[in-house]
mmCIF file with all atom_site columns, C-alpha atoms in Angstrom:
data_model
loop_
_atom_site.group_PDB
_atom_site.id
_atom_site.type_symbol
_atom_site.label_atom_id
_atom_site.label_alt_id
_atom_site.label_comp_id
_atom_site.label_asym_id
_atom_site.label_entity_id
_atom_site.label_seq_id
_atom_site.pdbx_PDB_ins_code
_atom_site.Cartn_x
_atom_site.Cartn_y
_atom_site.Cartn_z
_atom_site.occupancy
_atom_site.B_iso_or_equiv
_atom_site.pdbx_formal_charge
_atom_site.auth_seq_id
_atom_site.auth_comp_id
_atom_site.auth_asym_id
_atom_site.auth_atom_id
_atom_site.pdbx_PDB_model_num
ATOM 1   C CA . UNK A 1 1   ? 32.021  3.037   -45.755 1.00 55.00 ? 1   UNK A CA 1
ATOM 2   C CA . UNK A 1 2   ? 30.588  2.535   -48.794 1.00 67.00 ? 2   UNK A CA 1
ATOM 3   C CA . UNK A 1 3   ? 26.389  2.142   -47.849 1.00 68.00 ? 3   UNK A CA 1
ATOM 4   C CA . UNK A 1 4   ? 25.731  5.153   -44.864 1.00 70.00 ? 4   UNK A CA 1
ATOM 5   C CA . UNK A 1 5   ? 22.070  5.146   -44.879 1.00 71.00 ? 5   UNK A CA 1
ATOM 6   C CA . UNK A 1 6   ? 22.590  1.280   -44.301 1.00 70.00 ? 6   UNK A CA 1
ATOM 7   C CA . UNK A 1 7   ? 24.742  1.185   -41.387 1.00 62.00 ? 7   UNK A CA 1
ATOM 8   C CA . UNK A 1 8   ? 22.284  4.073   -40.018 1.00 69.00 ? 8   UNK A CA 1
ATOM 9   C CA . UNK A 1 9   ? 19.330  1.541   -40.969 1.00 64.00 ? 9   UNK A CA 1
ATOM 10  C CA . UNK A 1 10  ? 21.253  -1.142  -38.775 1.00 62.00 ? 10  UNK A CA 1
ATOM 11  C CA . UNK A 1 11  ? 22.523  1.061   -35.813 1.00 55.00 ? 11  UNK A CA 1
ATOM 12  C CA . UNK A 1 12  ? 18.864  2.123   -35.660 1.00 54.00 ? 12  UNK A CA 1
ATOM 13  C CA . UNK A 1 13  ? 17.258  -1.535  -35.659 1.00 56.00 ? 13  UNK A CA 1
ATOM 14  C CA . UNK A 1 14  ? 19.925  -2.851  -32.725 1.00 53.00 ? 14  UNK A CA 1
ATOM 15  C CA . UNK A 1 15  ? 19.066  -0.033  -30.577 1.00 47.00 ? 15  UNK A CA 1
ATOM 16  C CA . UNK A 1 16  ? 14.925  -0.551  -30.996 1.00 45.00 ? 16  UNK A CA 1
ATOM 17  C CA . UNK A 1 17  ? 15.717  -4.033  -30.700 1.00 47.00 ? 17  UNK A CA 1
ATOM 18  C CA . UNK A 1 18  ? 17.487  -3.398  -27.245 1.00 41.00 ? 18  UNK A CA 1
ATOM 19  C CA . UNK A 1 19  ? 14.920  -1.162  -25.947 1.00 46.00 ? 19  UNK A CA 1
ATOM 20  C CA . UNK A 1 20  ? 12.302  -3.601  -26.792 1.00 42.00 ? 20  UNK A CA 1
ATOM 21  C CA . UNK A 1 21  ? 14.530  -6.673  -24.615 1.00 40.00 ? 21  UNK A CA 1
ATOM 22  C CA . UNK A 1 22  ? 14.638  -4.290  -21.882 1.00 38.00 ? 22  UNK A CA 1
ATOM 23  C CA . UNK A 1 23  ? 10.675  -3.290  -21.908 1.00 40.00 ? 23  UNK A CA 1
ATOM 24  C CA . UNK A 1 24  ? 10.263  -6.852  -21.709 1.00 38.00 ? 24  UNK A CA 1
ATOM 25  C CA . UNK A 1 25  ? 12.146  -7.941  -18.921 1.00 35.00 ? 25  UNK A CA 1
ATOM 26  C CA . UNK A 1 26  ? 11.265  -5.028  -17.185 1.00 40.00 ? 26  UNK A CA 1
ATOM 27  C CA . UNK A 1 27  ? 7.446   -6.291  -17.121 1.00 39.00 ? 27  UNK A CA 1
ATOM 28  C CA . UNK A 1 28  ? 5.837   -4.141  -20.168 1.00 39.00 ? 28  UNK A CA 1
ATOM 29  C CA . UNK A 1 29  ? 2.877   -3.474  -19.822 1.00 39.00 ? 29  UNK A CA 1
ATOM 30  C CA . UNK A 1 30  ? 1.724   -7.259  -20.325 1.00 39.00 ? 30  UNK A CA 1
ATOM 31  C CA . UNK A 1 31  ? -1.051  -7.238  -17.211 1.00 39.00 ? 31  UNK A CA 1
ATOM 32  C CA . UNK A 1 32  ? -0.128  -10.701 -16.311 1.00 40.00 ? 32  UNK A CA 1
ATOM 33  C CA . UNK A 1 33  ? 4.300   -10.149 -16.771 1.00 43.00 ? 33  UNK A CA 1
ATOM 34  C CA . UNK A 1 34  ? 6.160   -10.685 -13.797 1.00 45.00 ? 34  UNK A CA 1
ATOM 35  C CA . UNK A 1 35  ? 3.484   -11.502 -11.481 1.00 47.00 ? 35  UNK A CA 1
ATOM 36  C CA . UNK A 1 36  ? 6.117   -14.049 -9.696  1.00 47.00 ? 36  UNK A CA 1
ATOM 37  C CA . UNK A 1 37  ? 9.147   -12.717 -9.959  1.00 69.00 ? 37  UNK A CA 1
ATOM 38  C CA . UNK A 1 38  ? 8.626   -10.654 -6.392  1.00 80.00 ? 38  UNK A CA 1
ATOM 39  C CA . UNK A 1 39  ? 11.332  -11.757 -3.606  1.00 82.00 ? 39  UNK A CA 1
ATOM 40  C CA . UNK A 1 40  ? 8.804   -10.704 -1.339  1.00 86.00 ? 40  UNK A CA 1
ATOM 41  C CA . UNK A 1 41  ? 6.493   -13.843 -1.536  1.00 87.00 ? 41  UNK A CA 1
ATOM 42  C CA . UNK A 1 42  ? 5.556   -15.425 1.180   1.00 84.00 ? 42  UNK A CA 1
ATOM 43  C CA . UNK A 1 43  ? 7.327   -13.594 3.012   1.00 93.00 ? 43  UNK A CA 1
ATOM 44  C CA . UNK A 1 44  ? 6.593   -10.935 5.672   1.00 94.00 ? 44  UNK A CA 1
ATOM 45  C CA . UNK A 1 45  ? 5.393   -7.552  4.222   1.00 96.00 ? 45  UNK A CA 1
ATOM 46  C CA . UNK A 1 46  ? 7.871   -4.546  4.563   1.00 96.00 ? 46  UNK A CA 1
ATOM 47  C CA . UNK A 1 47  ? 7.260   -2.690  7.535   1.00 95.00 ? 47  UNK A CA 1
ATOM 48  C CA . UNK A 1 48  ? 6.021   0.861   5.957   1.00 95.00 ? 48  UNK A CA 1
ATOM 49  C CA . UNK A 1 49  ? 3.615   3.968   7.274   1.00 96.00 ? 49  UNK A CA 1
ATOM 50  C CA . UNK A 1 50  ? 2.128   6.550   5.110   1.00 96.00 ? 50  UNK A CA 1
ATOM 51  C CA . UNK A 1 51  ? -0.156  9.282   5.940   1.00 93.00 ? 51  UNK A CA 1
ATOM 52  C CA . UNK A 1 52  ? -3.287  9.350   3.532   1.00 92.00 ? 52  UNK A CA 1
ATOM 53  C CA . UNK A 1 53  ? -4.830  12.827  2.081   1.00 87.00 ? 53  UNK A CA 1
ATOM 54  C CA . UNK A 1 54  ? -7.344  12.758  5.022   1.00 86.00 ? 54  UNK A CA 1
ATOM 55  C CA . UNK A 1 55  ? -4.770  12.630  7.617   1.00 90.00 ? 55  UNK A CA 1
ATOM 56  C CA . UNK A 1 56  ? -4.964  8.938   8.762   1.00 93.00 ? 56  UNK A CA 1
ATOM 57  C CA . UNK A 1 57  ? -2.179  6.695   9.051   1.00 95.00 ? 57  UNK A CA 1
ATOM 58  C CA . UNK A 1 58  ? -1.748  3.553   7.747   1.00 95.00 ? 58  UNK A CA 1
ATOM 59  C CA . UNK A 1 59  ? 0.796   0.485   8.563   1.00 95.00 ? 59  UNK A CA 1
ATOM 60  C CA . UNK A 1 60  ? 1.106   -2.995  8.817   1.00 92.00 ? 60  UNK A CA 1
ATOM 61  C CA . UNK A 1 61  ? -0.603  -2.792  11.891  1.00 93.00 ? 61  UNK A CA 1
ATOM 62  C CA . UNK A 1 62  ? -3.516  -0.589  11.072  1.00 95.00 ? 62  UNK A CA 1
ATOM 63  C CA . UNK A 1 63  ? -3.610  -3.630  8.100   1.00 95.00 ? 63  UNK A CA 1
ATOM 64  C CA . UNK A 1 64  ? -3.766  -7.043  10.156  1.00 94.00 ? 64  UNK A CA 1
ATOM 65  C CA . UNK A 1 65  ? -6.600  -8.795  10.299  1.00 95.00 ? 65  UNK A CA 1
ATOM 66  C CA . UNK A 1 66  ? -6.932  -7.604  6.545   1.00 97.00 ? 66  UNK A CA 1
ATOM 67  C CA . UNK A 1 67  ? -6.292  -8.794  2.989   1.00 97.00 ? 67  UNK A CA 1
ATOM 68  C CA . UNK A 1 68  ? -4.693  -5.851  1.708   1.00 98.00 ? 68  UNK A CA 1
ATOM 69  C CA . UNK A 1 69  ? -3.894  -4.661  -2.000  1.00 98.00 ? 69  UNK A CA 1
ATOM 70  C CA . UNK A 1 70  ? -1.103  -1.780  -2.264  1.00 98.00 ? 70  UNK A CA 1
ATOM 71  C CA . UNK A 1 71  ? -0.799  0.141   -5.340  1.00 98.00 ? 71  UNK A CA 1
ATOM 72  C CA . UNK A 1 72  ? 2.109   2.008   -5.646  1.00 97.00 ? 72  UNK A CA 1
ATOM 73  C CA . UNK A 1 73  ? 1.747   4.847   -8.678  1.00 95.00 ? 73  UNK A CA 1
ATOM 74  C CA . UNK A 1 74  ? 1.999   8.686   -9.732  1.00 94.00 ? 74  UNK A CA 1
ATOM 75  C CA . UNK A 1 75  ? 0.219   11.284  -11.795 1.00 92.00 ? 75  UNK A CA 1
ATOM 76  C CA . UNK A 1 76  ? 2.067   10.834  -14.030 1.00 93.00 ? 76  UNK A CA 1
ATOM 77  C CA . UNK A 1 77  ? 2.573   7.646   -15.296 1.00 93.00 ? 77  UNK A CA 1
ATOM 78  C CA . UNK A 1 78  ? 0.708   6.412   -18.453 1.00 94.00 ? 78  UNK A CA 1
ATOM 79  C CA . UNK A 1 79  ? 0.524   2.720   -17.336 1.00 96.00 ? 79  UNK A CA 1
ATOM 80  C CA . UNK A 1 80  ? -0.768  3.854   -13.781 1.00 94.00 ? 80  UNK A CA 1
ATOM 81  C CA . UNK A 1 81  ? -4.020  5.901   -15.286 1.00 91.00 ? 81  UNK A CA 1
ATOM 82  C CA . UNK A 1 82  ? -4.665  2.713   -17.865 1.00 93.00 ? 82  UNK A CA 1
ATOM 83  C CA . UNK A 1 83  ? -5.005  0.119   -14.947 1.00 95.00 ? 83  UNK A CA 1
ATOM 84  C CA . UNK A 1 84  ? -7.853  2.932   -12.878 1.00 94.00 ? 84  UNK A CA 1
ATOM 85  C CA . UNK A 1 85  ? -10.506 1.906   -14.084 1.00 94.00 ? 85  UNK A CA 1
ATOM 86  C CA . UNK A 1 86  ? -9.247  -1.912  -13.394 1.00 97.00 ? 86  UNK A CA 1
ATOM 87  C CA . UNK A 1 87  ? -8.478  -0.543  -9.493  1.00 97.00 ? 87  UNK A CA 1
ATOM 88  C CA . UNK A 1 88  ? -12.503 1.136   -9.416  1.00 97.00 ? 88  UNK A CA 1
ATOM 89  C CA . UNK A 1 89  ? -14.008 -1.762  -10.812 1.00 98.00 ? 89  UNK A CA 1
ATOM 90  C CA . UNK A 1 90  ? -12.195 -4.023  -8.098  1.00 98.00 ? 90  UNK A CA 1
ATOM 91  C CA . UNK A 1 91  ? -12.547 -1.834  -5.285  1.00 98.00 ? 91  UNK A CA 1
ATOM 92  C CA . UNK A 1 92  ? -16.093 -1.290  -5.800  1.00 97.00 ? 92  UNK A CA 1
ATOM 93  C CA . UNK A 1 93  ? -16.776 -5.259  -5.789  1.00 97.00 ? 93  UNK A CA 1
ATOM 94  C CA . UNK A 1 94  ? -14.797 -5.742  -2.593  1.00 98.00 ? 94  UNK A CA 1
ATOM 95  C CA . UNK A 1 95  ? -15.310 -2.284  -0.534  1.00 96.00 ? 95  UNK A CA 1
ATOM 96  C CA . UNK A 1 96  ? -17.523 -3.745  1.859   1.00 97.00 ? 96  UNK A CA 1
ATOM 97  C CA . UNK A 1 97  ? -15.955 -6.855  2.660   1.00 97.00 ? 97  UNK A CA 1
ATOM 98  C CA . UNK A 1 98  ? -14.764 -6.417  6.474   1.00 96.00 ? 98  UNK A CA 1
ATOM 99  C CA . UNK A 1 99  ? -11.671 -8.289  5.455   1.00 95.00 ? 99  UNK A CA 1
ATOM 100 C CA . UNK A 1 100 ? -10.585 -6.188  3.015   1.00 97.00 ? 100 UNK A CA 1
ATOM 101 C CA . UNK A 1 101 ? -8.103  -3.304  2.585   1.00 97.00 ? 101 UNK A CA 1
ATOM 102 C CA . UNK A 1 102 ? -6.631  -1.184  -0.494  1.00 98.00 ? 102 UNK A CA 1
ATOM 103 C CA . UNK A 1 103 ? -3.899  1.323   -0.498  1.00 98.00 ? 103 UNK A CA 1
ATOM 104 C CA . UNK A 1 104 ? -2.583  3.070   -3.180  1.00 97.00 ? 104 UNK A CA 1
ATOM 105 C CA . UNK A 1 105 ? 0.694   4.379   -2.066  1.00 97.00 ? 105 UNK A CA 1
ATOM 106 C CA . UNK A 1 106 ? 1.989   7.549   -4.755  1.00 95.00 ? 106 UNK A CA 1
ATOM 107 C CA . UNK A 1 107 ? 5.584   8.137   -5.075  1.00 90.00 ? 107 UNK A CA 1
ATOM 108 C CA . UNK A 1 108 ? 7.748   10.292  -6.875  1.00 88.00 ? 108 UNK A CA 1
ATOM 109 C CA . UNK A 1 109 ? 5.055   12.942  -6.820  1.00 90.00 ? 109 UNK A CA 1
ATOM 110 C CA . UNK A 1 110 ? 3.547   16.286  -5.121  1.00 88.00 ? 110 UNK A CA 1
ATOM 111 C CA . UNK A 1 111 ? 0.375   16.568  -3.159  1.00 89.00 ? 111 UNK A CA 1
ATOM 112 C CA . UNK A 1 112 ? -0.266  19.277  -5.286  1.00 91.00 ? 112 UNK A CA 1
ATOM 113 C CA . UNK A 1 113 ? -0.608  17.057  -8.631  1.00 92.00 ? 113 UNK A CA 1
ATOM 114 C CA . UNK A 1 114 ? -2.394  14.135  -6.254  1.00 91.00 ? 114 UNK A CA 1
ATOM 115 C CA . UNK A 1 115 ? -4.829  16.699  -5.086  1.00 89.00 ? 115 UNK A CA 1
ATOM 116 C CA . UNK A 1 116 ? -5.461  18.127  -8.476  1.00 91.00 ? 116 UNK A CA 1
ATOM 117 C CA . UNK A 1 117 ? -5.625  14.526  -9.632  1.00 90.00 ? 117 UNK A CA 1
ATOM 118 C CA . UNK A 1 118 ? -8.199  13.149  -6.836  1.00 90.00 ? 118 UNK A CA 1
ATOM 119 C CA . UNK A 1 119 ? -10.449 15.972  -7.578  1.00 90.00 ? 119 UNK A CA 1
ATOM 120 C CA . UNK A 1 120 ? -10.783 15.159  -11.309 1.00 90.00 ? 120 UNK A CA 1
ATOM 121 C CA . UNK A 1 121 ? -10.309 11.282  -10.578 1.00 86.00 ? 121 UNK A CA 1
ATOM 122 C CA . UNK A 1 122 ? -11.606 10.317  -6.813  1.00 86.00 ? 122 UNK A CA 1
ATOM 123 C CA . UNK A 1 123 ? -10.494 7.013   -5.414  1.00 91.00 ? 123 UNK A CA 1
ATOM 124 C CA . UNK A 1 124 ? -13.093 5.595   -2.880  1.00 91.00 ? 124 UNK A CA 1
ATOM 125 C CA . UNK A 1 125 ? -9.688  4.099   -1.139  1.00 96.00 ? 125 UNK A CA 1
ATOM 126 C CA . UNK A 1 126 ? -7.295  5.147   0.736   1.00 95.00 ? 126 UNK A CA 1
ATOM 127 C CA . UNK A 1 127 ? -4.599  7.139   -1.222  1.00 95.00 ? 127 UNK A CA 1
ATOM 128 C CA . UNK A 1 128 ? -1.373  7.817   0.581   1.00 95.00 ? 128 UNK A CA 1
ATOM 129 C CA . UNK A 1 129 ? 1.952   9.814   -0.303  1.00 93.00 ? 129 UNK A CA 1
ATOM 130 C CA . UNK A 1 130 ? 5.775   8.543   0.152   1.00 93.00 ? 130 UNK A CA 1
ATOM 131 C CA . UNK A 1 131 ? 7.406   11.483  -0.387  1.00 90.00 ? 131 UNK A CA 1
ATOM 132 C CA . UNK A 1 132 ? 10.597  10.008  0.709   1.00 91.00 ? 132 UNK A CA 1
ATOM 133 C CA . UNK A 1 133 ? 9.666   6.784   -1.210  1.00 92.00 ? 133 UNK A CA 1
ATOM 134 C CA . UNK A 1 134 ? 10.676  4.853   1.995   1.00 94.00 ? 134 UNK A CA 1
ATOM 135 C CA . UNK A 1 135 ? 7.505   2.453   1.361   1.00 95.00 ? 135 UNK A CA 1
ATOM 136 C CA . UNK A 1 136 ? 8.370   2.550   -2.174  1.00 94.00 ? 136 UNK A CA 1
ATOM 137 C CA . UNK A 1 137 ? 12.329  1.177   -1.460  1.00 94.00 ? 137 UNK A CA 1
ATOM 138 C CA . UNK A 1 138 ? 10.880  -1.191  1.531   1.00 95.00 ? 138 UNK A CA 1
ATOM 139 C CA . UNK A 1 139 ? 9.011   -3.079  -1.187  1.00 95.00 ? 139 UNK A CA 1
ATOM 140 C CA . UNK A 1 140 ? 11.482  -2.809  -3.651  1.00 93.00 ? 140 UNK A CA 1
ATOM 141 C CA . UNK A 1 141 ? 9.503   -1.102  -6.309  1.00 92.00 ? 141 UNK A CA 1
ATOM 142 C CA . UNK A 1 142 ? 11.308  -0.561  -9.847  1.00 86.00 ? 142 UNK A CA 1
ATOM 143 C CA . UNK A 1 143 ? 8.733   1.841   -11.447 1.00 86.00 ? 143 UNK A CA 1
ATOM 144 C CA . UNK A 1 144 ? 5.260   2.316   -11.178 1.00 92.00 ? 144 UNK A CA 1
ATOM 145 C CA . UNK A 1 145 ? 2.557   0.768   -11.515 1.00 97.00 ? 145 UNK A CA 1
ATOM 146 C CA . UNK A 1 146 ? 3.464   -1.959  -9.012  1.00 96.00 ? 146 UNK A CA 1
ATOM 147 C CA . UNK A 1 147 ? 0.535   -3.996  -6.775  1.00 97.00 ? 147 UNK A CA 1
ATOM 148 C CA . UNK A 1 148 ? 1.176   -6.120  -4.197  1.00 97.00 ? 148 UNK A CA 1
ATOM 149 C CA . UNK A 1 149 ? -1.091  -8.556  -2.080  1.00 97.00 ? 149 UNK A CA 1
ATOM 150 C CA . UNK A 1 150 ? -0.956  -8.930  1.489   1.00 97.00 ? 150 UNK A CA 1
ATOM 151 C CA . UNK A 1 151 ? -2.376  -12.238 3.401   1.00 97.00 ? 151 UNK A CA 1
ATOM 152 C CA . UNK A 1 152 ? -4.466  -10.872 6.647   1.00 97.00 ? 152 UNK A CA 1
ATOM 153 C CA . UNK A 1 153 ? -1.264  -11.993 8.735   1.00 95.00 ? 153 UNK A CA 1
ATOM 154 C CA . UNK A 1 154 ? 0.988   -9.872  6.847   1.00 96.00 ? 154 UNK A CA 1
ATOM 155 C CA . UNK A 1 155 ? 2.723   -11.671 4.384   1.00 96.00 ? 155 UNK A CA 1
ATOM 156 C CA . UNK A 1 156 ? 3.111   -11.036 0.678   1.00 96.00 ? 156 UNK A CA 1
ATOM 157 C CA . UNK A 1 157 ? 0.850   -13.184 -1.304  1.00 95.00 ? 157 UNK A CA 1
ATOM 158 C CA . UNK A 1 158 ? 1.104   -11.390 -4.764  1.00 94.00 ? 158 UNK A CA 1
ATOM 159 C CA . UNK A 1 159 ? 3.178   -9.627  -6.910  1.00 94.00 ? 159 UNK A CA 1
ATOM 160 C CA . UNK A 1 160 ? 2.096   -7.451  -10.026 1.00 94.00 ? 160 UNK A CA 1
ATOM 161 C CA . UNK A 1 161 ? 4.795   -5.501  -12.020 1.00 93.00 ? 161 UNK A CA 1
ATOM 162 C CA . UNK A 1 162 ? 3.020   -3.041  -14.621 1.00 95.00 ? 162 UNK A CA 1
ATOM 163 C CA . UNK A 1 163 ? -0.570  -2.450  -15.015 1.00 96.00 ? 163 UNK A CA 1
ATOM 164 C CA . UNK A 1 164 ? -3.068  -4.364  -13.083 1.00 96.00 ? 164 UNK A CA 1
ATOM 165 C CA . UNK A 1 165 ? -6.370  -5.658  -14.259 1.00 97.00 ? 165 UNK A CA 1
ATOM 166 C CA . UNK A 1 166 ? -9.385  -6.485  -12.535 1.00 98.00 ? 166 UNK A CA 1
ATOM 167 C CA . UNK A 1 167 ? -8.724  -10.378 -12.933 1.00 97.00 ? 167 UNK A CA 1
ATOM 168 C CA . UNK A 1 168 ? -4.890  -10.384 -11.598 1.00 97.00 ? 168 UNK A CA 1
ATOM 169 C CA . UNK A 1 169 ? -6.404  -7.778  -8.763  1.00 98.00 ? 169 UNK A CA 1
ATOM 170 C CA . UNK A 1 170 ? -9.094  -10.800 -7.871  1.00 97.00 ? 170 UNK A CA 1
ATOM 171 C CA . UNK A 1 171 ? -6.289  -13.536 -8.402  1.00 97.00 ? 171 UNK A CA 1
ATOM 172 C CA . UNK A 1 172 ? -4.171  -11.666 -5.796  1.00 97.00 ? 172 UNK A CA 1
ATOM 173 C CA . UNK A 1 173 ? -6.706  -10.887 -3.267  1.00 97.00 ? 173 UNK A CA 1
ATOM 174 C CA . UNK A 1 174 ? -7.812  -14.854 -3.580  1.00 96.00 ? 174 UNK A CA 1
ATOM 175 C CA . UNK A 1 175 ? -4.207  -15.902 -2.913  1.00 95.00 ? 175 UNK A CA 1
ATOM 176 C CA . UNK A 1 176 ? -3.864  -13.340 0.489   1.00 96.00 ? 176 UNK A CA 1
ATOM 177 C CA . UNK A 1 177 ? -6.890  -14.959 1.493   1.00 95.00 ? 177 UNK A CA 1
ATOM 178 C CA . UNK A 1 178 ? -5.750  -18.274 1.109   1.00 91.00 ? 178 UNK A CA 1
ATOM 179 C CA . UNK A 1 179 ? -2.710  -17.958 3.240   1.00 79.00 ? 179 UNK A CA 1
ATOM 180 C CA . UNK A 1 180 ? -3.295  -20.143 6.661   1.00 70.00 ? 180 UNK A CA 1
ATOM 181 C CA . UNK A 1 181 ? -3.311  -17.485 9.568   1.00 63.00 ? 181 UNK A CA 1
#
């Protein structure tokens, strides 16, 4: 090894390239990334049951007949915090529509952390903990944030891997409402 610095530079470049490829194939932070890759699209939404912070139980049955946005997130996830404004704007646009519901399901986090986060940044939509990750596993989430649109008849109409935008949320909600009941 006549030039160890050169080999170190090459090794670092290879590692950076591999990391870049992994991030690119996992959705990265591109808000349009991976919107069609979910194997759930067009299929019945997974059965799930979570309890919100106000004690209400949210299930497929309680959401039946509505176009639903389900957002998986947690408090320590930087992309989750980055998409929060988009979720807030989107929810404000649709909150008064009788055929609409939205639920944020928190995984890999504590009730204390979520409670503290909600005091600083309160959300008007339902926020529920998924302490056993049962709902997250049912949807096959690979990370946070992930967002799904469910049609009024319970079919998965859209999936967003990575941070959502107002536009991507609107597209998913429109897709959920277009599925015949």
